[in-house]
PDB file of C-alpha atoms and ligand atoms in Angstrom:
ATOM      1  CA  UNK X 629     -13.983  69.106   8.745  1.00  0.00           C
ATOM      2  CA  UNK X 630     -12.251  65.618   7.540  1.00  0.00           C
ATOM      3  CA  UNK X 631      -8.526  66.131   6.834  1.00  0.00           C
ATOM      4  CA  UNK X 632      -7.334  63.397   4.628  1.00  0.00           C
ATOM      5  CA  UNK X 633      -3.964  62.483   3.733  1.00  0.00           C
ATOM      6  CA  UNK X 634      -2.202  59.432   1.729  1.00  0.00           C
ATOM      7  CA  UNK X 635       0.663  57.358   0.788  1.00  0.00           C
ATOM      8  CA  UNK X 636       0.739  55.343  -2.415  1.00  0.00           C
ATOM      9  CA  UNK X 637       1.793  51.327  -1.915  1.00  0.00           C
ATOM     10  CA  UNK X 638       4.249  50.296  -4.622  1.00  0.00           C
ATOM     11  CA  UNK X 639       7.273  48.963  -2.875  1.00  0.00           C
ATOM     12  CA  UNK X 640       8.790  48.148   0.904  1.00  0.00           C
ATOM     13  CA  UNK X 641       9.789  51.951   1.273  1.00  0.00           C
ATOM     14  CA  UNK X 642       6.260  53.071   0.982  1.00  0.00           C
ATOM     15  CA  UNK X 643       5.014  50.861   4.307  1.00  0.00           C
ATOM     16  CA  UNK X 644       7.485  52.604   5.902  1.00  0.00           C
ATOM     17  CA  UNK X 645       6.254  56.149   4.876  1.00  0.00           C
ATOM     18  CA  UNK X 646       2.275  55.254   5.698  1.00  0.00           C
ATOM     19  CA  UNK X 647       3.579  54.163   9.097  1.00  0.00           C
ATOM     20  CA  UNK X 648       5.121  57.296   9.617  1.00  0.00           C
ATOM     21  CA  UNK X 649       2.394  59.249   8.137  1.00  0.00           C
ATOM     22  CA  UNK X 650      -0.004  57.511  10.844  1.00  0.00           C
ATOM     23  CA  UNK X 651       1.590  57.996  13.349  1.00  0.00           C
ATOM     24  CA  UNK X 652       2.331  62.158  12.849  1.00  0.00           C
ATOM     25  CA  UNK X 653      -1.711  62.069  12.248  1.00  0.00           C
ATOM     26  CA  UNK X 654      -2.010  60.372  15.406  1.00  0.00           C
ATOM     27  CA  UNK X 655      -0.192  63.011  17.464  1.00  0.00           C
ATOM     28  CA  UNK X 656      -1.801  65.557  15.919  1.00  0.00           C
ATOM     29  CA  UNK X 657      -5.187  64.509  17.394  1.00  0.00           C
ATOM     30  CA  UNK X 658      -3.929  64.002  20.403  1.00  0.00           C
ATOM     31  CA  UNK X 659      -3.478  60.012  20.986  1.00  0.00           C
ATOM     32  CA  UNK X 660      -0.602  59.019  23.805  1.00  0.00           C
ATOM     33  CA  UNK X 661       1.935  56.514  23.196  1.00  0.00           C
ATOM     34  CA  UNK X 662      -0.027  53.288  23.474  1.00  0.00           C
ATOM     35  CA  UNK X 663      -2.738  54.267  20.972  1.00  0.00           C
ATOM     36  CA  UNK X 664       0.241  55.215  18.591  1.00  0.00           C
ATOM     37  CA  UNK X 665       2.019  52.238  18.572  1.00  0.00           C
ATOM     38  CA  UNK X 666      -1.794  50.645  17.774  1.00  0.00           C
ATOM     39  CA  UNK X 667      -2.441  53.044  15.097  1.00  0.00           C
ATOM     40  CA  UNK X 668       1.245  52.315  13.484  1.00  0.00           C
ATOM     41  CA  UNK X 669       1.239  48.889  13.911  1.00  0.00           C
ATOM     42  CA  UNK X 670      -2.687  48.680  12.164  1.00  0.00           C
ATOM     43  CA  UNK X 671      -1.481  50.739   9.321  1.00  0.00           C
ATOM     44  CA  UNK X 672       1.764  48.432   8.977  1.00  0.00           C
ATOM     45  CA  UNK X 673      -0.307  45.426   8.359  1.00  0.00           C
ATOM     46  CA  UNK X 674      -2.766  46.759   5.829  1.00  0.00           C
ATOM     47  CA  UNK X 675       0.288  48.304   4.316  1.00  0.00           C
ATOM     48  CA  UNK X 676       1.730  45.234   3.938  1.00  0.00           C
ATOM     49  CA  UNK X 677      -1.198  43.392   2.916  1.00  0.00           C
ATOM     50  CA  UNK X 678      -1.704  45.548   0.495  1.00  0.00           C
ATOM     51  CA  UNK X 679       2.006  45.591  -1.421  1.00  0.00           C
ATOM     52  CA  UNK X 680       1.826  41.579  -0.741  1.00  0.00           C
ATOM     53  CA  UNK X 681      -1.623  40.471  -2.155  1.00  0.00           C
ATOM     54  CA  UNK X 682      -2.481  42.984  -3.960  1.00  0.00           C
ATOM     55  CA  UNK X 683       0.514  44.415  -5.313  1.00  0.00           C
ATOM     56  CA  UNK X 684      -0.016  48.125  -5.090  1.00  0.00           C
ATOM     57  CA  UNK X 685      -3.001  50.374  -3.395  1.00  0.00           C
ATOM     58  CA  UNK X 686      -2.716  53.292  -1.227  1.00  0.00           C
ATOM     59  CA  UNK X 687      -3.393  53.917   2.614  1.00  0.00           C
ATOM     60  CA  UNK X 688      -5.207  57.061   3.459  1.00  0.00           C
ATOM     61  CA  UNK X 689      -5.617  58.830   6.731  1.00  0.00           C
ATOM     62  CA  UNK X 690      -8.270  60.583   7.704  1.00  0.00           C
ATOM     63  CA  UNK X 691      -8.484  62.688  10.575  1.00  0.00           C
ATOM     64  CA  UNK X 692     -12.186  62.809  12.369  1.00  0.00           C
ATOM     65  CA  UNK X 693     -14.223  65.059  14.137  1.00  0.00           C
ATOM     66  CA  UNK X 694     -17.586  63.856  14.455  1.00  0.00           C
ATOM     67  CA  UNK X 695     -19.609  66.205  16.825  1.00  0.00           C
ATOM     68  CA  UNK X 696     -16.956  66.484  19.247  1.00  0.00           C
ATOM     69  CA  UNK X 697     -16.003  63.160  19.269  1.00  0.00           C
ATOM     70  CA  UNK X 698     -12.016  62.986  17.908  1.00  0.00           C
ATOM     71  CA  UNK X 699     -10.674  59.852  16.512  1.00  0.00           C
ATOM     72  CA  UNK X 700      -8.064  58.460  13.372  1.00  0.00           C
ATOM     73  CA  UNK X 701      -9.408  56.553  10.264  1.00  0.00           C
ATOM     74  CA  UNK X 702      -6.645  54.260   8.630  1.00  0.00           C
ATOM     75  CA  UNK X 703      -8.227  53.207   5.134  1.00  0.00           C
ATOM     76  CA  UNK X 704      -6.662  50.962   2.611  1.00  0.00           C
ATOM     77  CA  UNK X 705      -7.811  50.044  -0.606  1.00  0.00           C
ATOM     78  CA  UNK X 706      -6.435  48.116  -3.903  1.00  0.00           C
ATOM     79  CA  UNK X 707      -7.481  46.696  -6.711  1.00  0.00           C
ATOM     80  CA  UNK X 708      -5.881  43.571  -6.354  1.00  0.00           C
ATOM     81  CA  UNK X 709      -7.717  39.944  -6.174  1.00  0.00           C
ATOM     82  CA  UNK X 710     -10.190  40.900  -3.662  1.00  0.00           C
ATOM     83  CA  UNK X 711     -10.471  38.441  -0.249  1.00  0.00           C
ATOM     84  CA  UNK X 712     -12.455  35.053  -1.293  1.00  0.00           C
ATOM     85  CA  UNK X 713     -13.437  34.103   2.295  1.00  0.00           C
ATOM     86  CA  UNK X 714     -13.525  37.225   4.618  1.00  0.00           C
ATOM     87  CA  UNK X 715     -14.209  35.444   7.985  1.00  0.00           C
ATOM     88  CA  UNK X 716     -11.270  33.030   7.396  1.00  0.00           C
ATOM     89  CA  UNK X 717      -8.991  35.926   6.966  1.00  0.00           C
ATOM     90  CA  UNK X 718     -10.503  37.197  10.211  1.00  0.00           C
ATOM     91  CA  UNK X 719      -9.239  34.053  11.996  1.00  0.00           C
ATOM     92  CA  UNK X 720      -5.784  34.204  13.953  1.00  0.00           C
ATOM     93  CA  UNK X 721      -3.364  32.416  12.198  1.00  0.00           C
ATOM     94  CA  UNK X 722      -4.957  32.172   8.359  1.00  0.00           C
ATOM     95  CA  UNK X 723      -2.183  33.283   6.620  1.00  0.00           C
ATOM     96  CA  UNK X 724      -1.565  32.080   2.098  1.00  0.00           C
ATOM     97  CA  UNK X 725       1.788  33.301   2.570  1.00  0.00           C
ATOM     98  CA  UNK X 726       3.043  31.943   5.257  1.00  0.00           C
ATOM     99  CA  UNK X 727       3.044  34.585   7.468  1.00  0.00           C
ATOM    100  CA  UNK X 728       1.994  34.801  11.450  1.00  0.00           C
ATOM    101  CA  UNK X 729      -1.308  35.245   9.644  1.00  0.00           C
ATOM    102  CA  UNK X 730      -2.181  37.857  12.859  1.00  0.00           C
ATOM    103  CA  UNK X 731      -2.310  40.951  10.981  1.00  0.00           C
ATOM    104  CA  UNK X 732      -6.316  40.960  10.177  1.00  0.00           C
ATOM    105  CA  UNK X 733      -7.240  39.763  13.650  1.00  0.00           C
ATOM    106  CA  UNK X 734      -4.833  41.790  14.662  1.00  0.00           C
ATOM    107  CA  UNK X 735      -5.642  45.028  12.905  1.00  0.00           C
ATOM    108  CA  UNK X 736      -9.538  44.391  14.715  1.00  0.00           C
ATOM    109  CA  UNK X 737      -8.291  43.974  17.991  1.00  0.00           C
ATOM    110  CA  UNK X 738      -6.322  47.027  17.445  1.00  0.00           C
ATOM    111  CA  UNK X 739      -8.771  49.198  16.484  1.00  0.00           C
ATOM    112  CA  UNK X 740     -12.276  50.427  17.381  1.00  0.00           C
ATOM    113  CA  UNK X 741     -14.212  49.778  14.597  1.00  0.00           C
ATOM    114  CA  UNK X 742     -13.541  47.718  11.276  1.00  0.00           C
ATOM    115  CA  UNK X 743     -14.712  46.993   8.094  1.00  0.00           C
ATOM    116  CA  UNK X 744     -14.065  44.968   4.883  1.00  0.00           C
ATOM    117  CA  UNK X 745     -15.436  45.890   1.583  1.00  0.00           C
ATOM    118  CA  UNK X 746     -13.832  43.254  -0.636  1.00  0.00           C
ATOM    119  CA  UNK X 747     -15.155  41.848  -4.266  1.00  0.00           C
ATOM    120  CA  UNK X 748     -13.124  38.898  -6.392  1.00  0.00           C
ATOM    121  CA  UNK X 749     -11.000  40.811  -9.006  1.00  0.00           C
ATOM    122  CA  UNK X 750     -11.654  43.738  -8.109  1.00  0.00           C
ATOM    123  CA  UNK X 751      -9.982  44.859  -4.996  1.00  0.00           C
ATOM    124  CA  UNK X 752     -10.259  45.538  -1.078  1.00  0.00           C
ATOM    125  CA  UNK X 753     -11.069  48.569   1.033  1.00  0.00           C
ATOM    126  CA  UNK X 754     -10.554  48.520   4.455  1.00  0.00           C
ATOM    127  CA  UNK X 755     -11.733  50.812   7.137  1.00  0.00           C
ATOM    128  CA  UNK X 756     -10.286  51.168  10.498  1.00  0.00           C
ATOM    129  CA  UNK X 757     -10.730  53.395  13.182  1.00  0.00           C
ATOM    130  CA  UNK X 758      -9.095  54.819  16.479  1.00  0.00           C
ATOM    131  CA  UNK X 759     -11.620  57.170  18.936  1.00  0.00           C
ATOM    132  CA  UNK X 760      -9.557  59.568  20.697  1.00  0.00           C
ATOM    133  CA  UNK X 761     -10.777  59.086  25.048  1.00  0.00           C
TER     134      UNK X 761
ATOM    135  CA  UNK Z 582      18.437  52.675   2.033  1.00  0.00           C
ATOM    136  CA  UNK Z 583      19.349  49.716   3.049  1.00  0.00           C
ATOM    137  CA  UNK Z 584      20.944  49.960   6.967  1.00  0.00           C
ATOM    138  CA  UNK Z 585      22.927  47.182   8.212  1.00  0.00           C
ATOM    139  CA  UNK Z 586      22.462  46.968  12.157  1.00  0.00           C
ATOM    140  CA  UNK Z 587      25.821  46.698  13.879  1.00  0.00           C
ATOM    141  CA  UNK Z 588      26.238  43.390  15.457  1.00  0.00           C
ATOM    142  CA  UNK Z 589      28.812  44.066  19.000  1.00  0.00           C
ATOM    143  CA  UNK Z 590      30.849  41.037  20.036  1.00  0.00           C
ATOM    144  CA  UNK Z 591      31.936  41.060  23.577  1.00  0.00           C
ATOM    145  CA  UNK Z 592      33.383  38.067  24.864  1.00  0.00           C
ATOM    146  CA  UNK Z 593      31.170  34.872  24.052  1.00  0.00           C
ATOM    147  CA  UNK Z 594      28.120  37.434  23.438  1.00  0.00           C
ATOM    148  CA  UNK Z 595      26.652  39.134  20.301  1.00  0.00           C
ATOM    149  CA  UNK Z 596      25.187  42.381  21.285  1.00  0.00           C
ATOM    150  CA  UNK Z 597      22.524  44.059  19.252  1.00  0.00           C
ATOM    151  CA  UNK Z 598      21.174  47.447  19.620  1.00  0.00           C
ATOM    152  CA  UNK Z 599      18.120  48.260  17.345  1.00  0.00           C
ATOM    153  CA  UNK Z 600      18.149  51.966  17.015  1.00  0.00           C
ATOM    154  CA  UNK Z 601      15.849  52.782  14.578  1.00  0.00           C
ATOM    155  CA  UNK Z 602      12.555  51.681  12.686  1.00  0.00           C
ATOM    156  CA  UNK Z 603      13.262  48.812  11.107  1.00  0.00           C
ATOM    157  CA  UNK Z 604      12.040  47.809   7.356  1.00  0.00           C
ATOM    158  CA  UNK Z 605      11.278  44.738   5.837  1.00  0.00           C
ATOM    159  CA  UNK Z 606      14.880  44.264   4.135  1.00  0.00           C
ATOM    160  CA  UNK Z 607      16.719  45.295   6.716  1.00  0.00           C
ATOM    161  CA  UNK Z 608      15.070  43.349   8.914  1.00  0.00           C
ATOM    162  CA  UNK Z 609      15.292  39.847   6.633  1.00  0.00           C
ATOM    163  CA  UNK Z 610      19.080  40.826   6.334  1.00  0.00           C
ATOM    164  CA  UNK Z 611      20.065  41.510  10.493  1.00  0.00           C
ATOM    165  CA  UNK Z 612      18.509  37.837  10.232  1.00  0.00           C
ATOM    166  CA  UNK Z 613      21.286  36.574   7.910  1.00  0.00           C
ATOM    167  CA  UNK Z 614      24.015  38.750   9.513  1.00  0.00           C
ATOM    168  CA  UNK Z 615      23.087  37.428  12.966  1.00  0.00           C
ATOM    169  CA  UNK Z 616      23.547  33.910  11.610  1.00  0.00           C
ATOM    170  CA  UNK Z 617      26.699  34.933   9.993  1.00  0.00           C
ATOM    171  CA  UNK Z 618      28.204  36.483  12.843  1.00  0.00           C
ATOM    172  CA  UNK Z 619      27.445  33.257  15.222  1.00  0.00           C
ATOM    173  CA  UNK Z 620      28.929  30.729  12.977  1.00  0.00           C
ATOM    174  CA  UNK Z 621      32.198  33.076  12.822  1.00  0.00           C
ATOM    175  CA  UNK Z 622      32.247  33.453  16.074  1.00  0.00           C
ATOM    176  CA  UNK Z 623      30.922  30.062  17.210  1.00  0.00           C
ATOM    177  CA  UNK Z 624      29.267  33.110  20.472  1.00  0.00           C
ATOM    178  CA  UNK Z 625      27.577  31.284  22.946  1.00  0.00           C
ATOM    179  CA  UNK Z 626      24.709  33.846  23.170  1.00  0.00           C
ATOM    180  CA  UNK Z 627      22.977  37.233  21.797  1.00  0.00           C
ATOM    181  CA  UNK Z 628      21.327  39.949  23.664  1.00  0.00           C
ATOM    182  CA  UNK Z 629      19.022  42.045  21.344  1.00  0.00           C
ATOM    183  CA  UNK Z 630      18.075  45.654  22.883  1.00  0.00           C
ATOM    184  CA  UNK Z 631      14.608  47.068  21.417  1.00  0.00           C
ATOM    185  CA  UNK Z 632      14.679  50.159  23.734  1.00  0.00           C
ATOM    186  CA  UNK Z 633      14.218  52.511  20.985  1.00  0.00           C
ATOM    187  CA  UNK Z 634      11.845  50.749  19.332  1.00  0.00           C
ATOM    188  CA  UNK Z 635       8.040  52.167  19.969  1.00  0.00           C
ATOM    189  CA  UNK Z 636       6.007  49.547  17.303  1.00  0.00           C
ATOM    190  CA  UNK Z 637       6.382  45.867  16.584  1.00  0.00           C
ATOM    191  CA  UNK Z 638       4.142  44.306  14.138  1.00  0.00           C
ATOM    192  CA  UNK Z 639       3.539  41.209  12.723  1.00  0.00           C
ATOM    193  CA  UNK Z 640       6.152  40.843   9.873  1.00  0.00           C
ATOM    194  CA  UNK Z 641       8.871  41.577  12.615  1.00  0.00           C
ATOM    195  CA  UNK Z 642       7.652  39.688  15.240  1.00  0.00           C
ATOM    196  CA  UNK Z 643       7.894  36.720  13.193  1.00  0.00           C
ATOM    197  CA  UNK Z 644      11.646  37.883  12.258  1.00  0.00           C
ATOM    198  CA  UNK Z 645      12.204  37.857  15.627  1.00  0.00           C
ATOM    199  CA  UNK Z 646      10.877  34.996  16.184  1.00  0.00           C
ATOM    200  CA  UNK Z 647      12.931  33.175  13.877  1.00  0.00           C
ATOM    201  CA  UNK Z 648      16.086  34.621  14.611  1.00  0.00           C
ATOM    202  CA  UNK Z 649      15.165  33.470  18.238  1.00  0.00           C
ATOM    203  CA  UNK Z 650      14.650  29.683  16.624  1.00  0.00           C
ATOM    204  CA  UNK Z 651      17.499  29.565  14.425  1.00  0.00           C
ATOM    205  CA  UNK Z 652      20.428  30.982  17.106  1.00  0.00           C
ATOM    206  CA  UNK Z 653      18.863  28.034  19.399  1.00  0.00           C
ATOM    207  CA  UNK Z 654      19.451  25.458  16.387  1.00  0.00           C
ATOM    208  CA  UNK Z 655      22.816  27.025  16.042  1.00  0.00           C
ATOM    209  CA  UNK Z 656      23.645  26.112  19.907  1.00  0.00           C
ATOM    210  CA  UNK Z 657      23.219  30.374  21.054  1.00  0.00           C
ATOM    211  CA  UNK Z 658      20.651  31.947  23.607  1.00  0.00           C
ATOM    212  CA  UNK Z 659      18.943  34.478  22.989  1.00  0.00           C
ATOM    213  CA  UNK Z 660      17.844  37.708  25.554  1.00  0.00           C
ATOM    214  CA  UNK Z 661      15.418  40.262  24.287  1.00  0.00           C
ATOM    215  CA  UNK Z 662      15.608  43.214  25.866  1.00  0.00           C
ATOM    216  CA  UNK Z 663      13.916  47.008  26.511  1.00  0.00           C
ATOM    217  CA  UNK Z 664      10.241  46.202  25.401  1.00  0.00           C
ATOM    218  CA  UNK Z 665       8.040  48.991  26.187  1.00  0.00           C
ATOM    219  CA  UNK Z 666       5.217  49.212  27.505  1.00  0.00           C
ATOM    220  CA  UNK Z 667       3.348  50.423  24.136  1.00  0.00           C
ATOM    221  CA  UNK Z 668       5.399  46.798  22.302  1.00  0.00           C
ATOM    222  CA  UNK Z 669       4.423  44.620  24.930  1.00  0.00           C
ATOM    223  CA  UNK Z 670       0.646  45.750  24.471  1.00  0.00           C
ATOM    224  CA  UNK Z 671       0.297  46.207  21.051  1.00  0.00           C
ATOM    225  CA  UNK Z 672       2.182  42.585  20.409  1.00  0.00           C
ATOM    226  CA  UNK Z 673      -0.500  41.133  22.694  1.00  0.00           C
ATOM    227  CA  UNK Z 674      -3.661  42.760  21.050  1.00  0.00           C
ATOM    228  CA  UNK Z 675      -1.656  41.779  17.696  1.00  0.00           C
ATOM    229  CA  UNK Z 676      -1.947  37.633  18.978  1.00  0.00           C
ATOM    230  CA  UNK Z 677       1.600  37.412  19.443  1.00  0.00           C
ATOM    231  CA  UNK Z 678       3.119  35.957  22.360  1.00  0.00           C
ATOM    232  CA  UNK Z 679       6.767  35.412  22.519  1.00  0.00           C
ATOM    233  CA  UNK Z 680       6.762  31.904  24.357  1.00  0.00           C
ATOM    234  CA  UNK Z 681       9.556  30.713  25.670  1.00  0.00           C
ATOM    235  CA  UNK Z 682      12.060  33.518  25.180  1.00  0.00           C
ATOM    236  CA  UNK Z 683      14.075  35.124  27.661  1.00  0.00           C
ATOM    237  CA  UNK Z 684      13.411  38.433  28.627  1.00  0.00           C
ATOM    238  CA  UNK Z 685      14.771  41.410  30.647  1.00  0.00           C
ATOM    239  CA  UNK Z 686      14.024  45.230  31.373  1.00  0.00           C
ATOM    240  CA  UNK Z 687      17.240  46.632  30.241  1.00  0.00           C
ATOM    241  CA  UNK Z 688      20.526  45.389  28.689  1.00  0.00           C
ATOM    242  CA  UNK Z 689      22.479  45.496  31.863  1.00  0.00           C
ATOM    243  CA  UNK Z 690      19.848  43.258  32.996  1.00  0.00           C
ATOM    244  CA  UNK Z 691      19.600  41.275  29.875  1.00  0.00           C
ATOM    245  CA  UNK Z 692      23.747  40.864  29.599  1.00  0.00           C
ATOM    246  CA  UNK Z 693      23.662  39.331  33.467  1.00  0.00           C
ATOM    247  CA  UNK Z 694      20.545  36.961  32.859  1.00  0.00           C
ATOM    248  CA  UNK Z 695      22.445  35.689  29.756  1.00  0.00           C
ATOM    249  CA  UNK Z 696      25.933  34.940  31.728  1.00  0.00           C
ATOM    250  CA  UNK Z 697      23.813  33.142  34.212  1.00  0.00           C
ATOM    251  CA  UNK Z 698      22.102  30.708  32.137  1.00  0.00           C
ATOM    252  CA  UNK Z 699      25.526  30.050  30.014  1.00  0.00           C
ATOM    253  CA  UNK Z 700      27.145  29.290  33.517  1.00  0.00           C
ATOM    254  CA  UNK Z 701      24.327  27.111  34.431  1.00  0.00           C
TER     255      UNK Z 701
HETATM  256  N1  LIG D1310      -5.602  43.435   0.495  1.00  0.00           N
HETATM  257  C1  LIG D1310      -5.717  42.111   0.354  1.00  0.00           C
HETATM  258  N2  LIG D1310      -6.047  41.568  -0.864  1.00  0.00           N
HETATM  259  C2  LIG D1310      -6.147  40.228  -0.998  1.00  0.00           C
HETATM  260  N3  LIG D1310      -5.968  39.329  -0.020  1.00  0.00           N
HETATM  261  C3  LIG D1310      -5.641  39.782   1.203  1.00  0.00           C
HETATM  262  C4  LIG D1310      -5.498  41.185   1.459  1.00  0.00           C
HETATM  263  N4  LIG D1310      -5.184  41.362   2.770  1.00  0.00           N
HETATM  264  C5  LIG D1310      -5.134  40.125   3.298  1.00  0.00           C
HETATM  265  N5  LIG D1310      -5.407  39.156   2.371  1.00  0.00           N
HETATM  266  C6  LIG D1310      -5.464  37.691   2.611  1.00  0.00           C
HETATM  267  O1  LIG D1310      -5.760  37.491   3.973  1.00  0.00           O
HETATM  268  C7  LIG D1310      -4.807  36.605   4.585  1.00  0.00           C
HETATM  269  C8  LIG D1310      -4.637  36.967   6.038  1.00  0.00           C
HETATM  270  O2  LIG D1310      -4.031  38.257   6.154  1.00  0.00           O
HETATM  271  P1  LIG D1310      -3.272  38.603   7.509  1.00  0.00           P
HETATM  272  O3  LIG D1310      -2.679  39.966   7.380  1.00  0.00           O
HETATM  273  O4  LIG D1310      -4.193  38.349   8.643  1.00  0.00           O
HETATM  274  O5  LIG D1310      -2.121  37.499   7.592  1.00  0.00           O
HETATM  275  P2  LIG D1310      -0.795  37.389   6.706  1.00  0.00           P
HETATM  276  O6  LIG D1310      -0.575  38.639   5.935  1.00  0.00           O
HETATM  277  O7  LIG D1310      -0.891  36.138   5.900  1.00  0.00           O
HETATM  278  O8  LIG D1310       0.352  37.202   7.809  1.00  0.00           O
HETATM  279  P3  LIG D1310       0.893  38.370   8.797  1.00  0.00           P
HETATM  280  O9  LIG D1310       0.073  39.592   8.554  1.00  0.00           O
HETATM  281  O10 LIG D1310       0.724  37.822  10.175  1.00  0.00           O
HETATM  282  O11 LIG D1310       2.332  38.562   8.432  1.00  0.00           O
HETATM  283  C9  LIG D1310      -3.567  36.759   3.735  1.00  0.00           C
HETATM  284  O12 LIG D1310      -2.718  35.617   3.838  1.00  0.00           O
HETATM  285  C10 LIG D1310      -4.156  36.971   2.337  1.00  0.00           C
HETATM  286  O13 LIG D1310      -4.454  35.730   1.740  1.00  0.00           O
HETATM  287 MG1  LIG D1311      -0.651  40.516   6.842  1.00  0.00          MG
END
């Protein structure tokens, strides 16, 4: 069985409370330090994306158990403008805001698997997620 | 909500002890207060201890970065130091590398590299 849990995006406060959230998840299935700093840090840029380009969303996280196999799914979705160009987002240093623009590459690099379900004015969802070893 | 970090003066040097989880505003305003405290003080450098801290991502990394930048415009080096292991990794995987800024294990560390390169 899934166990889902979620934090609403509307202001600064709230990235700090899906960090937070993520990580307790990620204890609670067992990752060590290293994969909890990845999980926080992943949920603290889609977070942020989210209450930057999109305004408000909500990050949810899901705890897995797939046939033995353990692992953490971060995902984040809006219904803000939706990403035009996904594989320029997906390159390290693309940023419309004049940020590090690493938090996309990032996020991938981070994680074990993720995906991008985007769609012009209507929003983002984002999938990413952490097998436990 | 909103925490300002302490900033420590002891002779020529700004110390800086993060000890908790920083947020975005707090963050953007230990930038301004670092700034602040260097022009007062006209300190010569600033050592900024992240022992406690167990994530860095991209938003602060860049704040760091800058504070970095701007304390060098403003004539004052700057030591980072107490990056774990877990930081240094996830700040790697994240794209981020820290060029060209001084590091050390530990703030008695970080405090002696500092005197040494404002001696030199
Ligand atoms: N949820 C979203 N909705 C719309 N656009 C988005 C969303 N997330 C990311 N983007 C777009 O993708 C770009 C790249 O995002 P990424 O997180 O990689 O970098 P950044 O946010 O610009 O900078 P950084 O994360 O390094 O501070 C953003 O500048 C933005 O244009
Ligand atoms: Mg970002």
């Amino acid at each position: 069985m899934a166990y889902r849990s979620s934090v609403d995006i509307h202001t600064e406060w709230d990235i700090v409370a899906a960090r937070q959230l993520g990580r307790n998840e990620a204890k609670k299935v067992g990752f060590g330090t290293v994969d909890q700093a990845r999980i926080t840090t992943a949920i603290s840029e889609l977070a942020r994306n989210i209450y930057l380009y999109a305004g408000a969303g909500k990050i949810e996280i899901e705890r897995l158990n797939e046939g033995g196999l353990f692992g953490i799914a971060i995902i984040a979705s809006d219904e803000g403008p939706g990403i035009p160009d996904v594989r320029k987002v997906m390159e390290d240093g693309y940023s419309t805001s004049g940020g590090l623009g690493a938090g996309m590459p990032g996020v991938k690099r981070l994680m074990d698997d993720f995906r991008v379900d985007t769609e012009r004015g209507k929003g983002t969802k984002i999938t990413a997620i952490k097998w436990l070893r | 909500m909103n925490m300002r970090i302490p900033i420590l003066k002891l002779n020529d040097i700004l110390i800086v002890s993060l000890q908790w989880e920083l947020d975005d505003q707090t963050a953007i305003q230990f930038q301004e207060d670092l700034l602040k405290k260097l022009h007062d003080t006209s300190a010569k450098g600033v050592v900024i201890d992240l022992t406690p801290i167990d994530f860095i991502d991209s938003f602060i990394a860049k704040v760091l970065g800058d504070v970095i930048s701007m304390s060098g415009l403003m004539g004052a080096k700057v030591v980072i130091t107490g990056i774990q292991p877990a930081v240094a990794i996830t700040l790697i995987e994240l794209g981020i590398r820290l060029e060209n800024v001084m590091t050390a294990l530990d703030l008695e560390n970080g405090m002696d590299k500092l005197q040494q390169e404002l001696e030199a």
